[in-house]
Amino acid sequence: MEPIVGIDLGTTNSEVAFIIDGSSEVLKLKDDGILPSCVGIGNDGKIIVGEEARNQAAVAPDRTVVSVKRLMGTDQKLSMGDSAYLPQEISAFILKALKERAEKVLEKRISKAVITVPAYFTDAQRHATREAGEIAGLEVVRIINEPTAAALAYESTRSETQRILIYDLGGGTFDVSIVKIEDGVVEVLSSTGDNHLGGDDFDQDVVELLTDYIENELKVSVKDRPVIMARLKRAAEDAKVNLSAEPYVKIEEDHIGKKGFKDVHLSYEFSRTDFEEIIEDDLERTMESVNKALKDASMLPSAIDKIILVGGSTRIPRISKMLEEKFGSLPHSEIDPDLCVALGAAIQGGREMGLDSSSVLLDITPYTFGTSAIGELDGAPCMTRFVSLIRRNTKLPAAKSEAFYTVYDGQEMVEIKVYQGEEPDALDNIQIGKYKFKLTPNSPEGSVIVLHFDLDLNGILKIEAVEKATGRKINAVIENAFATFTEQEKEDSRKRIEEMWGGQDKDETDDTEPKAEEGEIPPDLAEAIRKAEAQLDSASGEDRDDMVNLIEDIRDAVKAGNLDEARELMKELEDILFYLG
Ligand code: AMP
């Protein structure tokens, strides 16, 4: 049977996907799944498409076309070298390159495709897209909406009605759509967005930050040097991408200029927090569009069953957080956000071929993994706030790092506890590992510890903690992080962890401490009391009274055999200690 491929013809990148081995699996192109939507004329006068064209865009703009999708449906001619081309002709080069790649992998001739377009595309724009396909030698069997394709990638095999919000933030555009899917049929209820907002703007923000730093601090002028600016743009994008997984990156570019006879090099540390701050206004704007999409569809956030993330820029962690805050549930990104639309188009292609039940095969983590830290819970301080690093449904393998901070000057040690679960209080989750990390003596309060989790397909979770200032680290491996617990085991674990809380561990991984005898103060409570007593003298009158009363109450509760109450009181005591620092 002649394959019908699915093509996402994007503003920044384009992708092709197809159904393989009958009806069950949709594959992206194995290597090079993503093709930058750039076309140019190379040094030798030949047409180049993709990465090569993208690389020359900054230095040879007269021979390169980018973001042609924005002009589809217009008759504006684009000059490239000595000739001028219509937008559908430029798009045809991209389609041809995708077609050739797919033919190489499938080892078959391809002449049919389903191509996706934004939901807001007019008839003229859809028509131009169809023409681009035809010029490239492809019969366009269907043009479908991008949000429709994304919904199909996730939901094609489910029959119940779902209302899905699709948040699509790519390189140059932002679209948000609400669709209804019922028996595999998708209806777009609303669609809005911003045609000029995306990852390229974020790159530009970072470039501006870097050029300001270079010009003001390093005293070298770079703005009028296109090759250096192109290098900075590439470095800015790399940094942005890495910050989706790491809390800090170092941007290093050698030989960016000369001061006298001396070469000047750039070495700039950039944090995720700083990055998220500079793009905050843009992200706020996307949320305004989300509100508009809901209003246009006459829906409240609670009516949305699922949120799907599409587009490479949705890997920025702040985006998931913002959506989770608004909708109360975690958005889905388990299908590669770059390929989701192409995969949905391939499913539609499969349907056109008479194959019905295609679905996207996924390797995802069934559990969330994280650690505990001092934080807030329901507005109150919490010593065991759960902080997730790798969230449920993340595609595997997955790696993620987060920064944590020491809480007082001279802190000698941090205890890293690894949990499986989703509850906001880590004590309600399952502890699967515990490690002590001795810190460099006399470290100031706020010293950074970067915790790194690396989870593979087999459930092997590698953990690394690094003291940022010195680079000292510890490593650990949890061999079977996916091990499932029975309810009873969970309950036992919960109790054990609860009793253990308080840092009385003898050994780095030893979780099996003896329990306290009846009437005797358990080690965690004794430790809290000891700490409180040590601080009594420095506490102010009211705090001091509260602490004395709480210590007495804890002792009484233990004597009466009421450990649960004692631990509740201990939390109050710890809150006071936390505030006193
Ligand atoms: P798309 O148009 O969907 O292919 O998305 C391309 C945009 O996603 C570009 O601006 C990329 O820099 C951006 N992008 C890709 N991966 C990441 C990542 N891990 N974190 C942040 N942005 C990313």
PDB file of C-alpha atoms in Angstrom, residues 361-502:
ATOM      1  CA  LEU A 361       3.672   4.352  21.200  1.00  0.00           C
ATOM      2  CA  LEU A 362       5.240   5.988  24.186  1.00  0.00           C
ATOM      3  CA  ASP A 363       7.813   5.258  26.813  1.00  0.00           C
ATOM      4  CA  ILE A 364       6.883   7.397  29.754  1.00  0.00           C
ATOM      5  CA  THR A 365       7.439   7.376  33.479  1.00  0.00           C
ATOM      6  CA  PRO A 366       4.359   6.228  35.391  1.00  0.00           C
ATOM      7  CA  TYR A 367       5.472   8.072  38.533  1.00  0.00           C
ATOM      8  CA  THR A 368       6.681  11.478  39.592  1.00  0.00           C
ATOM      9  CA  PHE A 369      10.096  11.607  41.273  1.00  0.00           C
ATOM     10  CA  GLY A 370      11.340  14.398  43.465  1.00  0.00           C
ATOM     11  CA  THR A 371      12.803  15.432  46.768  1.00  0.00           C
ATOM     12  CA  SER A 372      11.840  17.405  49.858  1.00  0.00           C
ATOM     13  CA  ALA A 373      12.844  20.894  50.897  1.00  0.00           C
ATOM     14  CA  ILE A 374      11.770  23.642  53.227  1.00  0.00           C
ATOM     15  CA  GLY A 375       8.896  25.455  51.607  1.00  0.00           C
ATOM     16  CA  GLU A 376       5.296  26.442  51.970  1.00  0.00           C
ATOM     17  CA  LEU A 377       2.206  24.322  52.106  1.00  0.00           C
ATOM     18  CA  ASP A 378      -1.256  25.876  52.252  1.00  0.00           C
ATOM     19  CA  GLY A 379       0.308  29.189  53.204  1.00  0.00           C
ATOM     20  CA  ALA A 380       2.221  27.752  56.159  1.00  0.00           C
ATOM     21  CA  PRO A 381       5.909  26.845  56.351  1.00  0.00           C
ATOM     22  CA  CYS A 382       6.568  23.175  55.707  1.00  0.00           C
ATOM     23  CA  MET A 383       9.866  21.401  56.405  1.00  0.00           C
ATOM     24  CA  THR A 384       9.040  18.573  54.004  1.00  0.00           C
ATOM     25  CA  ARG A 385       7.597  20.316  50.960  1.00  0.00           C
ATOM     26  CA  PHE A 386       7.706  17.914  48.000  1.00  0.00           C
ATOM     27  CA  VAL A 387       9.583  19.281  44.973  1.00  0.00           C
ATOM     28  CA  SER A 388       9.137  17.226  41.835  1.00  0.00           C
ATOM     29  CA  LEU A 389      12.016  16.905  39.393  1.00  0.00           C
ATOM     30  CA  ILE A 390      10.752  14.346  36.858  1.00  0.00           C
ATOM     31  CA  ARG A 391       6.999  14.399  36.508  1.00  0.00           C
ATOM     32  CA  ARG A 392       4.653  11.549  35.720  1.00  0.00           C
ATOM     33  CA  ASN A 393       4.087  10.972  31.986  1.00  0.00           C
ATOM     34  CA  THR A 394       7.430  12.519  31.015  1.00  0.00           C
ATOM     35  CA  LYS A 395       8.951  10.822  28.008  1.00  0.00           C
ATOM     36  CA  LEU A 396      11.922   8.596  28.822  1.00  0.00           C
ATOM     37  CA  PRO A 397      14.850   8.840  29.101  1.00  0.00           C
ATOM     38  CA  ALA A 398      14.471  12.049  31.085  1.00  0.00           C
ATOM     39  CA  ALA A 399      16.936  14.243  32.942  1.00  0.00           C
ATOM     40  CA  LYS A 400      16.253  17.234  35.118  1.00  0.00           C
ATOM     41  CA  SER A 401      18.166  19.398  37.601  1.00  0.00           C
ATOM     42  CA  GLU A 402      16.977  21.811  40.268  1.00  0.00           C
ATOM     43  CA  ALA A 403      18.829  24.176  42.568  1.00  0.00           C
ATOM     44  CA  PHE A 404      18.408  24.090  46.348  1.00  0.00           C
ATOM     45  CA  TYR A 405      19.854  26.415  48.967  1.00  0.00           C
ATOM     46  CA  THR A 406      21.365  25.908  52.408  1.00  0.00           C
ATOM     47  CA  VAL A 407      19.340  27.523  55.172  1.00  0.00           C
ATOM     48  CA  TYR A 408      21.967  28.770  57.604  1.00  0.00           C
ATOM     49  CA  ASP A 409      25.617  29.862  57.718  1.00  0.00           C
ATOM     50  CA  GLY A 410      28.032  27.016  58.295  1.00  0.00           C
ATOM     51  CA  GLN A 411      25.470  24.314  57.477  1.00  0.00           C
ATOM     52  CA  GLU A 412      27.508  21.145  57.509  1.00  0.00           C
ATOM     53  CA  MET A 413      25.278  18.730  55.726  1.00  0.00           C
ATOM     54  CA  VAL A 414      22.219  18.318  53.582  1.00  0.00           C
ATOM     55  CA  GLU A 415      20.104  15.236  53.568  1.00  0.00           C
ATOM     56  CA  ILE A 416      18.758  14.365  50.160  1.00  0.00           C
ATOM     57  CA  LYS A 417      15.645  12.267  50.237  1.00  0.00           C
ATOM     58  CA  VAL A 418      14.246  10.863  47.022  1.00  0.00           C
ATOM     59  CA  TYR A 419      10.522  10.294  46.784  1.00  0.00           C
ATOM     60  CA  GLN A 420       8.108   8.703  44.359  1.00  0.00           C
ATOM     61  CA  GLY A 421       4.654  10.317  44.390  1.00  0.00           C
ATOM     62  CA  GLU A 422       2.650  13.457  43.840  1.00  0.00           C
ATOM     63  CA  GLU A 423       1.530  14.615  47.276  1.00  0.00           C
ATOM     64  CA  PRO A 424       2.582  18.165  48.224  1.00  0.00           C
ATOM     65  CA  ASP A 425       3.903  16.976  51.585  1.00  0.00           C
ATOM     66  CA  ALA A 426       6.813  14.639  50.825  1.00  0.00           C
ATOM     67  CA  LEU A 427       5.960  12.543  53.883  1.00  0.00           C
ATOM     68  CA  ASP A 428       2.823  11.411  52.089  1.00  0.00           C
ATOM     69  CA  ASN A 429       4.916  10.040  49.217  1.00  0.00           C
ATOM     70  CA  ILE A 430       7.094   6.951  49.052  1.00  0.00           C
ATOM     71  CA  GLN A 431      10.716   7.463  50.010  1.00  0.00           C
ATOM     72  CA  ILE A 432      12.959   5.435  47.715  1.00  0.00           C
ATOM     73  CA  GLY A 433      16.373   6.756  48.684  1.00  0.00           C
ATOM     74  CA  LYS A 434      18.186   8.880  51.220  1.00  0.00           C
ATOM     75  CA  TYR A 435      21.677  10.299  51.074  1.00  0.00           C
ATOM     76  CA  LYS A 436      23.775  12.579  53.197  1.00  0.00           C
ATOM     77  CA  PHE A 437      25.973  15.154  51.552  1.00  0.00           C
ATOM     78  CA  LYS A 438      28.643  16.760  53.737  1.00  0.00           C
ATOM     79  CA  LEU A 439      29.233  20.344  52.694  1.00  0.00           C
ATOM     80  CA  THR A 440      32.411  22.370  52.622  1.00  0.00           C
ATOM     81  CA  PRO A 441      32.955  23.901  56.112  1.00  0.00           C
ATOM     82  CA  ASN A 442      31.883  27.510  56.676  1.00  0.00           C
ATOM     83  CA  SER A 443      29.650  27.702  53.611  1.00  0.00           C
ATOM     84  CA  PRO A 444      27.386  30.753  53.797  1.00  0.00           C
ATOM     85  CA  GLU A 445      23.591  30.540  54.019  1.00  0.00           C
ATOM     86  CA  GLY A 446      22.074  30.265  50.560  1.00  0.00           C
ATOM     87  CA  SER A 447      24.911  28.106  49.160  1.00  0.00           C
ATOM     88  CA  VAL A 448      23.621  26.311  46.100  1.00  0.00           C
ATOM     89  CA  ILE A 449      23.288  22.545  45.816  1.00  0.00           C
ATOM     90  CA  VAL A 450      22.253  21.365  42.368  1.00  0.00           C
ATOM     91  CA  LEU A 451      20.361  18.096  42.393  1.00  0.00           C
ATOM     92  CA  HIS A 452      20.283  16.129  39.163  1.00  0.00           C
ATOM     93  CA  PHE A 453      17.967  13.195  38.349  1.00  0.00           C
ATOM     94  CA  ASP A 454      18.460  11.007  35.331  1.00  0.00           C
ATOM     95  CA  LEU A 455      15.819   8.348  34.693  1.00  0.00           C
ATOM     96  CA  ASP A 456      16.100   5.731  31.970  1.00  0.00           C
ATOM     97  CA  LEU A 457      13.616   3.410  30.284  1.00  0.00           C
ATOM     98  CA  ASN A 458      14.368   0.585  32.715  1.00  0.00           C
ATOM     99  CA  GLY A 459      13.572   2.648  35.780  1.00  0.00           C
ATOM    100  CA  ILE A 460      17.202   3.192  36.753  1.00  0.00           C
ATOM    101  CA  LEU A 461      17.302   6.557  38.495  1.00  0.00           C
ATOM    102  CA  LYS A 462      20.727   8.167  38.738  1.00  0.00           C
ATOM    103  CA  ILE A 463      21.099  10.909  41.279  1.00  0.00           C
ATOM    104  CA  GLU A 464      23.836  13.458  41.558  1.00  0.00           C
ATOM    105  CA  ALA A 465      24.162  16.337  44.006  1.00  0.00           C
ATOM    106  CA  VAL A 466      26.737  19.017  43.302  1.00  0.00           C
ATOM    107  CA  GLU A 467      27.929  21.780  45.594  1.00  0.00           C
ATOM    108  CA  LYS A 468      27.909  24.565  43.050  1.00  0.00           C
ATOM    109  CA  ALA A 469      30.656  26.723  44.567  1.00  0.00           C
ATOM    110  CA  THR A 470      33.244  23.917  44.675  1.00  0.00           C
ATOM    111  CA  GLY A 471      31.993  21.345  42.168  1.00  0.00           C
ATOM    112  CA  ARG A 472      32.143  18.618  44.854  1.00  0.00           C
ATOM    113  CA  LYS A 473      29.571  15.953  44.264  1.00  0.00           C
ATOM    114  CA  ILE A 474      28.004  12.713  45.389  1.00  0.00           C
ATOM    115  CA  ASN A 475      26.339  10.138  43.153  1.00  0.00           C
ATOM    116  CA  ALA A 476      23.845   7.399  43.778  1.00  0.00           C
ATOM    117  CA  VAL A 477      21.799   4.971  41.717  1.00  0.00           C
ATOM    118  CA  ILE A 478      18.346   3.624  42.488  1.00  0.00           C
ATOM    119  CA  GLU A 479      18.155   0.450  40.444  1.00  0.00           C
ATOM    120  CA  ASN A 480      14.403   0.060  40.266  1.00  0.00           C
ATOM    121  CA  ALA A 481      12.663   3.364  40.737  1.00  0.00           C
ATOM    122  CA  PHE A 482       9.484   1.960  39.149  1.00  0.00           C
ATOM    123  CA  ALA A 483       9.087  -0.764  41.765  1.00  0.00           C
ATOM    124  CA  THR A 484       5.466  -0.741  42.722  1.00  0.00           C
ATOM    125  CA  PHE A 485       4.285  -0.762  46.285  1.00  0.00           C
ATOM    126  CA  THR A 486       1.236  -2.515  47.596  1.00  0.00           C
ATOM    127  CA  GLU A 487      -1.146  -0.400  49.633  1.00  0.00           C
ATOM    128  CA  GLN A 488       0.093  -2.117  52.784  1.00  0.00           C
ATOM    129  CA  GLU A 489       3.713  -1.486  51.878  1.00  0.00           C
ATOM    130  CA  LYS A 490       2.854   2.117  51.175  1.00  0.00           C
ATOM    131  CA  GLU A 491       1.196   2.438  54.554  1.00  0.00           C
ATOM    132  CA  ASP A 492       4.181   0.800  56.272  1.00  0.00           C
ATOM    133  CA  SER A 493       6.557   3.069  54.388  1.00  0.00           C
ATOM    134  CA  ARG A 494       4.554   6.131  55.272  1.00  0.00           C
ATOM    135  CA  LYS A 495       4.605   5.239  58.959  1.00  0.00           C
ATOM    136  CA  ARG A 496       8.276   4.368  58.896  1.00  0.00           C
ATOM    137  CA  ILE A 497       9.193   7.602  57.136  1.00  0.00           C
ATOM    138  CA  GLU A 498       7.028   9.644  59.465  1.00  0.00           C
ATOM    139  CA  GLU A 499       8.736   8.151  62.463  1.00  0.00           C
ATOM    140  CA  MET A 500      12.139   8.565  60.949  1.00  0.00           C
ATOM    141  CA  TRP A 501      11.719  12.199  60.068  1.00  0.00           C
ATOM    142  CA  GLY A 502      14.053  14.369  62.033  1.00  0.00           C
TER     143      GLY A 502
END
